[in-house]
Coordinates of C-alpha atoms and ligand atoms in Angstrom, one line a residue:
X1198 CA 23.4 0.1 -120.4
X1199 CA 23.9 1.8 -116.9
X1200 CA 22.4 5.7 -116.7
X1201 CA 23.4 7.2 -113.8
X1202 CA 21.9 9.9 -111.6
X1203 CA 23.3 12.6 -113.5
X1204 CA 27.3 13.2 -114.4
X1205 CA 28.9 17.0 -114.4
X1206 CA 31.7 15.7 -116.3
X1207 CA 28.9 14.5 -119.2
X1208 CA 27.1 17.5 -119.0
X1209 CA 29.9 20.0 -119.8
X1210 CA 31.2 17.6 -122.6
X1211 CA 30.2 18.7 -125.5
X1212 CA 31.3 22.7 -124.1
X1213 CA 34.8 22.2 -123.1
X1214 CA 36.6 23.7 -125.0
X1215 CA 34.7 26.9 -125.2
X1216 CA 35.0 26.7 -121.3
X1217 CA 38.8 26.3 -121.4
X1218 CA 39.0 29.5 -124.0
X1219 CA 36.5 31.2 -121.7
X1220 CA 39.0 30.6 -118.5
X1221 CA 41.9 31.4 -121.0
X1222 CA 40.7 34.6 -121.7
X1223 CA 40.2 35.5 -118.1
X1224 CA 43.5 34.2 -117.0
X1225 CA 45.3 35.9 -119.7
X1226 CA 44.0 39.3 -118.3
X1227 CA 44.3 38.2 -115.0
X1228 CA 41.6 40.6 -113.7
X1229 CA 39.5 37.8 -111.1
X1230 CA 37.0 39.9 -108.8
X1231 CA 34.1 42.8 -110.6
X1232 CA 35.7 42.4 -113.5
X1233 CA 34.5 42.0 -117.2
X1234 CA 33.1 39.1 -117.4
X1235 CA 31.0 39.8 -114.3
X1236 CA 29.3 42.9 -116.1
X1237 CA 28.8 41.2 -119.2
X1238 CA 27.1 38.3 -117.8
X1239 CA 25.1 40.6 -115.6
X1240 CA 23.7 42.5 -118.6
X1241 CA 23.2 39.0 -120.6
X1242 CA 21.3 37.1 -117.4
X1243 CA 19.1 40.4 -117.4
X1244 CA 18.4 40.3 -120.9
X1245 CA 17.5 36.7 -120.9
X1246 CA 15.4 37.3 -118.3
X1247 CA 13.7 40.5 -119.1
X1248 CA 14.7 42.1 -115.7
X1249 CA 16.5 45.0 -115.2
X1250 CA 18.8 44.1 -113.1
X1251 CA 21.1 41.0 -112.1
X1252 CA 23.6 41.2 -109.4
X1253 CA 26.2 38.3 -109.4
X1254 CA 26.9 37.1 -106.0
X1255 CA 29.0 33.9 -104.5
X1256 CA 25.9 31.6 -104.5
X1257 CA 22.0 31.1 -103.9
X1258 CA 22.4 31.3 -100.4
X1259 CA 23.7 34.4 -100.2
X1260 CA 21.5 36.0 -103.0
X1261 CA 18.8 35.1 -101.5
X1262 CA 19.7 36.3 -98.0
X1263 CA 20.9 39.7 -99.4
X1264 CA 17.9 40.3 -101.1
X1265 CA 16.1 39.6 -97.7
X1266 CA 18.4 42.2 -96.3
X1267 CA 18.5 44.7 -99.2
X1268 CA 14.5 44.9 -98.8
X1269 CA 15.3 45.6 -94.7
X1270 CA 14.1 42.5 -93.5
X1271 CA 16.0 41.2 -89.9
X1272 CA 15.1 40.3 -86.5
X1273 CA 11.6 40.7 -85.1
X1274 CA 10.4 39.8 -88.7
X1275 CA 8.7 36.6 -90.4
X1276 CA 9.4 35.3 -93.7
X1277 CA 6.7 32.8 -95.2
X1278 CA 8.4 30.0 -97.1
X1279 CA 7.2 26.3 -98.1
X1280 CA 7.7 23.5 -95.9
X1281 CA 8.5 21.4 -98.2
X1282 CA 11.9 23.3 -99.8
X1283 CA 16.1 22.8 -99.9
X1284 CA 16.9 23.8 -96.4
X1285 CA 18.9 26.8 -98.1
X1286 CA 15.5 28.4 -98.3
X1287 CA 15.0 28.6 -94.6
X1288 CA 18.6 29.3 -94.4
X1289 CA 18.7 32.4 -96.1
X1290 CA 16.1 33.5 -93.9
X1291 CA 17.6 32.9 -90.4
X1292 CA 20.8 33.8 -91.5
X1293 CA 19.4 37.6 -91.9
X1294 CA 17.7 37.1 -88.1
X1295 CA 14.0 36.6 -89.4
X1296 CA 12.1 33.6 -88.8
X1297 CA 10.6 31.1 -91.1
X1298 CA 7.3 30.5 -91.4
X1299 CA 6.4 27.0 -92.8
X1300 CA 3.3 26.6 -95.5
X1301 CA 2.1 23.2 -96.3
X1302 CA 2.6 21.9 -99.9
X1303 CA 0.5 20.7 -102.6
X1304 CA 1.1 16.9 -103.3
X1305 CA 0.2 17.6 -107.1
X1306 CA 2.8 20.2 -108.1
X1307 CA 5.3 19.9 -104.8
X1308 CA 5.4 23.9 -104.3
X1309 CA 3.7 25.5 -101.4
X1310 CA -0.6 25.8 -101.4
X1311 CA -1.6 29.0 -101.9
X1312 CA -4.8 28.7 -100.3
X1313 CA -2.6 28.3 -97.0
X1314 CA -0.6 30.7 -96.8
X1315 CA -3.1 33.8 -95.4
X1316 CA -3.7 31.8 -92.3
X1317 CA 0.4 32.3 -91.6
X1318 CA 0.2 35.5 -91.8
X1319 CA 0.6 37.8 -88.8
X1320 CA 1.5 41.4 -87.5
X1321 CA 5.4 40.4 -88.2
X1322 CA 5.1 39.3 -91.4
X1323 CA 7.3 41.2 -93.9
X1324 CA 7.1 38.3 -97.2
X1325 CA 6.2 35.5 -99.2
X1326 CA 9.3 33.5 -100.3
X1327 CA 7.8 31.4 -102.6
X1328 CA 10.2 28.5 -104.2
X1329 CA 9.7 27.3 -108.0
X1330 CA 10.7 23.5 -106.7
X1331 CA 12.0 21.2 -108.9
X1332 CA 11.9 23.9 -111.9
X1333 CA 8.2 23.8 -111.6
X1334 CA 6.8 27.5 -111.2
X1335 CA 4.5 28.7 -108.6
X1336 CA 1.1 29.9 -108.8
X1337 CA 1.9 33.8 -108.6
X1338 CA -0.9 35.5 -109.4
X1339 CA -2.7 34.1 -106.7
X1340 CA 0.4 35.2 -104.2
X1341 CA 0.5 38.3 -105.5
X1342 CA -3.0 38.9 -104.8
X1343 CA -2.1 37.8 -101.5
X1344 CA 0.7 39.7 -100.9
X1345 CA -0.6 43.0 -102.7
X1346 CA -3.6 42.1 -100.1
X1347 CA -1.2 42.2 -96.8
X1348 CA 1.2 44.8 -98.1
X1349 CA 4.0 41.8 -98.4
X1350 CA 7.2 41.2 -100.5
X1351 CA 6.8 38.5 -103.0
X1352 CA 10.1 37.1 -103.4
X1353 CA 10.6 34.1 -105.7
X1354 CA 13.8 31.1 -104.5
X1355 CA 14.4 30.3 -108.3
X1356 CA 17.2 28.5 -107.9
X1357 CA 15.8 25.7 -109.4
X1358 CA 13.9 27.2 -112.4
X1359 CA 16.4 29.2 -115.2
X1360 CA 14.5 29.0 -118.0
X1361 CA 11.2 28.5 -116.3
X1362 CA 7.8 30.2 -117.6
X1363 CA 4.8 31.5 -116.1
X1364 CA 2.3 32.1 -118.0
X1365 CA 4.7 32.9 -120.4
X1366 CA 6.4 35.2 -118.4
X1367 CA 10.2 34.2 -117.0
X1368 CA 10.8 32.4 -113.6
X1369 CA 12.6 35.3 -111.1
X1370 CA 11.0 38.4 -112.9
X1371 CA 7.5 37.2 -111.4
X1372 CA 7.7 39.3 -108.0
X1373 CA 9.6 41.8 -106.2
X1374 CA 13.1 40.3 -106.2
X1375 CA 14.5 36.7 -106.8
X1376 CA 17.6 34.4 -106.1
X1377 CA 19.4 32.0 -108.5
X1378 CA 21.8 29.7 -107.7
X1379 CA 25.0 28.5 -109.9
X1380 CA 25.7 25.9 -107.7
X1381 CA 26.8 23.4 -110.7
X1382 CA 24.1 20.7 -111.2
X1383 CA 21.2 23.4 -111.2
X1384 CA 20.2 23.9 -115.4
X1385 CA 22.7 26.8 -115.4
X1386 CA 25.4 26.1 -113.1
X1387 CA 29.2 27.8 -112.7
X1388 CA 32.5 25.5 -112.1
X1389 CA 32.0 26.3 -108.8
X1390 CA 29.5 27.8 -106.4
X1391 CA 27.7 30.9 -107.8
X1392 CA 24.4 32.9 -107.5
X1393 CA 22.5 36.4 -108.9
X1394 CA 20.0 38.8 -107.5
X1395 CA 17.4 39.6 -110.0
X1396 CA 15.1 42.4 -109.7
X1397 CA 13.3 45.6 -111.3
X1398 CA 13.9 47.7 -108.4
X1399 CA 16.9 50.0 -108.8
X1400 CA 17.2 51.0 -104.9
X1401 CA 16.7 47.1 -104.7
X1402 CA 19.7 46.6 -107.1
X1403 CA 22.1 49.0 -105.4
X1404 CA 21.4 47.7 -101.9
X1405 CA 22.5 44.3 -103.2
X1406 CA 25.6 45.9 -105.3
X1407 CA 27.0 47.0 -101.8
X1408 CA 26.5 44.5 -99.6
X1409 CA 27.7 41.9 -101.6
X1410 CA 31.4 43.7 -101.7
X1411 CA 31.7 45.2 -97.9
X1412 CA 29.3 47.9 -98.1
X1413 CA 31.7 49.8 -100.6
X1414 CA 30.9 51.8 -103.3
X1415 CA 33.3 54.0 -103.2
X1416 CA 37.3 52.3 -102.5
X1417 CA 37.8 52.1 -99.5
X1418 CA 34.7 53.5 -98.2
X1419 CA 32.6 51.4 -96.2
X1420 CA 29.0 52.7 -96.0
X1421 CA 27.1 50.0 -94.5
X1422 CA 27.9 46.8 -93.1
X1423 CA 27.8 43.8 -96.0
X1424 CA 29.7 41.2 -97.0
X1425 CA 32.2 39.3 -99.4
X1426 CA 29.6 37.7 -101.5
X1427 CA 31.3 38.5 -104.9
X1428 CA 30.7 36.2 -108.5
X1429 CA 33.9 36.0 -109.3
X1430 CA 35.4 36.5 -113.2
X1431 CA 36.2 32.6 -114.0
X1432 CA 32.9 31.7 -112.9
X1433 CA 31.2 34.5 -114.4
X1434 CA 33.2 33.9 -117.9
X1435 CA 31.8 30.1 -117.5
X1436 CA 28.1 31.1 -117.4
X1437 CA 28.6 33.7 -120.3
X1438 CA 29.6 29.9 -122.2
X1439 CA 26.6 27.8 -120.3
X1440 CA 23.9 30.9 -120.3
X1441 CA 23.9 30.1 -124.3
X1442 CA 23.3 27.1 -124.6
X1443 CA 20.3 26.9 -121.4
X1444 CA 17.5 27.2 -123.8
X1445 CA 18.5 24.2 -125.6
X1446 CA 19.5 22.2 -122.9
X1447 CA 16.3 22.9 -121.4
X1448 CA 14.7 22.1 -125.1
X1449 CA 16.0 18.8 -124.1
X1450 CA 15.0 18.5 -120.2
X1451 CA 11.1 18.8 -121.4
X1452 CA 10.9 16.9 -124.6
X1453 CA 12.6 13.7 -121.6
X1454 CA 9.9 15.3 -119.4
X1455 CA 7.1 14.4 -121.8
X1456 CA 8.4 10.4 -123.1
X1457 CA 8.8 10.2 -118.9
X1458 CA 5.5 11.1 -118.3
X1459 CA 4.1 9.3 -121.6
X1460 CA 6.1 6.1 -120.1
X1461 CA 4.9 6.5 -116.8
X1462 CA 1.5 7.6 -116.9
X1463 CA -0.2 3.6 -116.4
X1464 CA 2.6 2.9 -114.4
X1465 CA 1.1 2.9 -110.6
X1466 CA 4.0 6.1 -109.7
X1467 CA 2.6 9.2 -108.9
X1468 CA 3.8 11.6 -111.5
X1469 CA 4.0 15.3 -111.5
X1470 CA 0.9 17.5 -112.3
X1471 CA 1.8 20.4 -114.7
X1472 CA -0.5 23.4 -114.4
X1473 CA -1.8 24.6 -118.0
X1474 CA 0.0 27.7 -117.2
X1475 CA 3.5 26.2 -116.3
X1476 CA 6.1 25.7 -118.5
X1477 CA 8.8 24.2 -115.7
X1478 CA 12.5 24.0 -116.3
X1479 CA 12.5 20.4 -115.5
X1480 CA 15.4 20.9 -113.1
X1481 CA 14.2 17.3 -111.1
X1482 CA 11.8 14.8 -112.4
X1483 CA 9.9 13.8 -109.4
X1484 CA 7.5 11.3 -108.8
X1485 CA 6.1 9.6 -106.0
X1486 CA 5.9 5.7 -104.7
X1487 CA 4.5 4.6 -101.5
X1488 CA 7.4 1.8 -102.1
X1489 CA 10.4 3.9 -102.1
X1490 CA 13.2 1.9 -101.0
X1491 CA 12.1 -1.8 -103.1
X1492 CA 11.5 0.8 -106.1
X1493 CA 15.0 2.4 -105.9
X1494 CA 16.8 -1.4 -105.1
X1495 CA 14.4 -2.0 -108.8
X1496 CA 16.1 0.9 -110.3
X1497 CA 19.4 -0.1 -109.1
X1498 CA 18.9 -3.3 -111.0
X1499 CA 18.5 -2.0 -114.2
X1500 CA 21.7 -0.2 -113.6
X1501 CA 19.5 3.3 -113.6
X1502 CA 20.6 6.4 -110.8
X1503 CA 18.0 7.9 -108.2
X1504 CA 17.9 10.3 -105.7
X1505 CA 15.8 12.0 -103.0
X1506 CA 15.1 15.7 -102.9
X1507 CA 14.9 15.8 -99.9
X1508 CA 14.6 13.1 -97.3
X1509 CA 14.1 15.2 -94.5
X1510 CA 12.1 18.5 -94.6
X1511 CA 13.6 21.3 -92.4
X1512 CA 11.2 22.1 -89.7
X1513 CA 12.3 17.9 -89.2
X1514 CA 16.0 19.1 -89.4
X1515 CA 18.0 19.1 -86.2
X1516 CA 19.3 22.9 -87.5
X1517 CA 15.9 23.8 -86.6
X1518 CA 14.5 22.3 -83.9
X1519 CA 14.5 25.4 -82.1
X1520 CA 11.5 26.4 -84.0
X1521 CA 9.3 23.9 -82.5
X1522 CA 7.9 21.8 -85.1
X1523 CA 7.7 18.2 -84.9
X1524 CA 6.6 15.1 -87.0
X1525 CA 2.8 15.6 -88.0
X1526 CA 3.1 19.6 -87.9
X1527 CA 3.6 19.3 -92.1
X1528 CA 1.7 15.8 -93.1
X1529 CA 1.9 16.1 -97.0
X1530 CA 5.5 17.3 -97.0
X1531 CA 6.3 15.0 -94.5
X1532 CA 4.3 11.9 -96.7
X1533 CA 6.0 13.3 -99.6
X1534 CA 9.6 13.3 -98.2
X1535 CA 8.9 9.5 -97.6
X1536 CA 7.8 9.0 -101.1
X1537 CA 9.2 11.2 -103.2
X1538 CA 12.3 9.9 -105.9
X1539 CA 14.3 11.9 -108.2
X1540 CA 14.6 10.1 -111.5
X1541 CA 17.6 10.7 -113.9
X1542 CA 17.0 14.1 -115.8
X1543 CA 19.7 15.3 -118.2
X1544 CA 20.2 17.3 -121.1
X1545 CA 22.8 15.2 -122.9
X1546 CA 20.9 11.8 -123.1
X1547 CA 21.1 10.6 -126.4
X1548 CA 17.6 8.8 -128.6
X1549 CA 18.9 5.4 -127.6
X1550 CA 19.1 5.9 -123.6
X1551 CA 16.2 7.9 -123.3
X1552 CA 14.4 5.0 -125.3
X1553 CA 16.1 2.3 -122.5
X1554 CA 15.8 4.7 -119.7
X1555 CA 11.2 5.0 -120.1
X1556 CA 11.2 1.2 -120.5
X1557 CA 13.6 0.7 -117.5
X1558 CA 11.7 3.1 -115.4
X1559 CA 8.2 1.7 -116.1
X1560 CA 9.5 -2.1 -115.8
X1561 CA 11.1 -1.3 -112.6
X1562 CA 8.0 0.5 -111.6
X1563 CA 6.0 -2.4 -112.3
X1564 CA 7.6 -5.1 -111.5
X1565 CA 7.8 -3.1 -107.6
X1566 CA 4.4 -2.5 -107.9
X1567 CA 3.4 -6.2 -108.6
X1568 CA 5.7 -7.8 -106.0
X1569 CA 4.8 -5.3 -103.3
X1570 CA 0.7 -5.2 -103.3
X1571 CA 1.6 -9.2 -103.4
X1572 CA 3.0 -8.8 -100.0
X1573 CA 6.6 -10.6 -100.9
X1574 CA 9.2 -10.2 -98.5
X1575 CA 11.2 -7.6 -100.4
X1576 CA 11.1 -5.3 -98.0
X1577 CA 8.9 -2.8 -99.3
X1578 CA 8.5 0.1 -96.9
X1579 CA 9.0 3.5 -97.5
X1580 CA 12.3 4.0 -95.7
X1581 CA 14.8 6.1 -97.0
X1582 CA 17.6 4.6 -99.1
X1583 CA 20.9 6.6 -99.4
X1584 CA 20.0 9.3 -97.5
X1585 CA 22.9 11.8 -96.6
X1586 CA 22.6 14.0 -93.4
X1587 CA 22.6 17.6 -94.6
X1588 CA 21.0 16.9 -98.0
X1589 CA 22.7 16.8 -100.9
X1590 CA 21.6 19.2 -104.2
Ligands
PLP516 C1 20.5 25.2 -104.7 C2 19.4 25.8 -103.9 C3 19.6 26.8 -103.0 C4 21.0 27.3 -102.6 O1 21.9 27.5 -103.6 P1 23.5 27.4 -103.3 O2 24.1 28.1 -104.5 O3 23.8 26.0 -103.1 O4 23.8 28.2 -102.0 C5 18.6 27.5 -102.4 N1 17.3 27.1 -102.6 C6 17.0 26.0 -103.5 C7 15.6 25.7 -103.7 C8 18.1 25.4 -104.1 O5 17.8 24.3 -104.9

């Protein structure tokens, strides 16, 4: 039996059809940009949420970045964000002119410390963009203290974390504004690239509504410089289809998240801590080995998929050297890009491979562990294995 990473195509199986109605609809009507489907899937996002507002927009990126620059921030300004994040984080940040400021992350949960952040913070500090990594959420009562504290935005990356819950309260209604990403491996993801604003502000809401389509509101009436950045009607009429069926797929991602760590737990990999108050989306199931590459050749095998997420941490990427960070200025992120390892975490496994994919997983993990603390020449560092300049989501 061979499991791979994780497969689109096998994911959208058992959907296809209502996604081919869904895009037959949309091209019978032949209305493709702030149409329909756009609205509807607006209101439904929002309601699933609890927020009062979602704004679809071309992807995370870009809602992210908007939100940034619906709240006024730009050049001069510093953003707070984790060190150890998708690139896209810092990205959405420099693209508005404002600079990134790194915090440290916590080797239990992966998401930035909280206890480091007030030490970043300075006179040109304008927000906390805090990321709910790996589906796992963020300790926000803590930031918010912090940022009520400094007069700050708290601005949640949950691109990673639809469906996610906070003390029972939803991932990207936790602060003052959030990003989502479509992009389609994330737990709700378009046929394409996608993203939404979310937040409870309305002057918020209509800030993002006309930048993302050229500053118009009016046709042909450009009040202030924005963007194309528009979620367009197939892709919207596609998430309508995936948005009900997320809580069940996510049903799915945590009952595998539990047998993993069940399997796991006397198996020598470091596993992921969950908070009492986190109830994480299980976008990634990450765990850590100081034997990376012999573990993943272990994996390999067994004919089981892995992945990295993320080999190299951003203030390491050549993008931004020009912020001045080198190796040692982030040790834990930079120990945890070296041993971190994405292990296969989908929705459509059936009984039988989730059954073969625990025992594989804690043989392989084993079996590494053994040969490596015996010192055989398997080549047992922690280099990275299949790592892909520019990262891969
Ligand atoms: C996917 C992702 C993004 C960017 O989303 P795109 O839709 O690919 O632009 C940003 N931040 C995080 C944490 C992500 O995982």
């Amino acid at each position: 039996m061979s499991l791979p990473y994780f497969e689109v195509r096998r994911a959208e199986e058992g959907i296809r059809a209502e996604l081919m109605t869904a895009v037959r609809h949309v091209i019978e009507r032949g209305h493709y940009i702030l149409g329909p489907d756009l609205e509807a899937f607006e209101h439904r996002f929002a309601s699933y949420l609890g927020a009062r507002h979602v704004i679809g927009v071309a992807n995370g990126l870009e809602a992210l970045m908007l939100l940034l620059r619906a709240l006024g921030i730009g050049p001069g300004d510093e953003v707070i964000v984790p060190s150890h994040t998708y690139v896209g984080t810092w990205v959405a940040v420099t693209e508005c002119g404002a600079r990134p400021v790194p915090v440290e992350a916590l080797p239990t949960t992966y998401n930035l410390d909280p206890e480091r952040v007030e030490a970043r913070i300075g006179p040109k500090t304008r927000a906390i963009l805090v990321v709910h990594l790996y589906g796992q959420p963020a300790d926000m009562d803590l930031l918010s203290e912090i940022a009520r504290r400094h007069g700050l935005f708290l601005l949640e990356d949950a691109a990673q974390a639809h469906g996610a819950r906070y003390k029972g309260r939803m991932a990207g209604t936790l602060a003052d504004g959030a990003g989502f990403s479509f992009y389609p491996t994330k737990n709700l993801g378009a046929l394409g690239d996608g993203g939404a604003v979310v937040t409870n502000e309305d002057a918020v809401a209509d800030r993002v509504r006309l930048l993302r389509n050229y500053g118009t509101r009016t046709r042909y009436v450009s009040e202030v410089t924005g963007l194309n950045s528009r979620l367009d009607e197939l892709q919207a009429a596609c998430l309508l289809v995936k948005l009900s069926h997320l809580d069940a797929e996510n049903a799915r991602r945590r009952a595998l998240a539990a047998r993993l760590l069940d399997a796991l737990s006397d198996s020598g990999l470091g596993l992921p801590a969950v908070p009492s108050w986190a109830d994480p989306a299980w976008h990634l199931f990450v765990v850590t080995t100081a034997h990376r590459a012999a573990f993943q050749r272990a994996l390999a095998a067994r004919g089981i998929g892995s992945s990295v997420h993320y080999p190299v941490p951003p203030h390491l990427q050549p993008s931004y050297r020009w912020l001045g960070y080198g190796p040692g200025a982030f040790p834990v992120t930079e120990q945890l890009a070296d041993h971190i390892v994405s292990l296969p975490m989908a929705p459509y496994f059936t009984d039988e491979e989730v059954h073969h994919l625990c025992m594989a997983l804690r043989e392989a993990a084993l079996a590494t562990h053994a040969s490596c603390e015996a010192k055989l020449p398997s080549g047992c560092s922690g280099r990275v294995q299949g790592a892909r300049p520019g990262g891969a989501e």
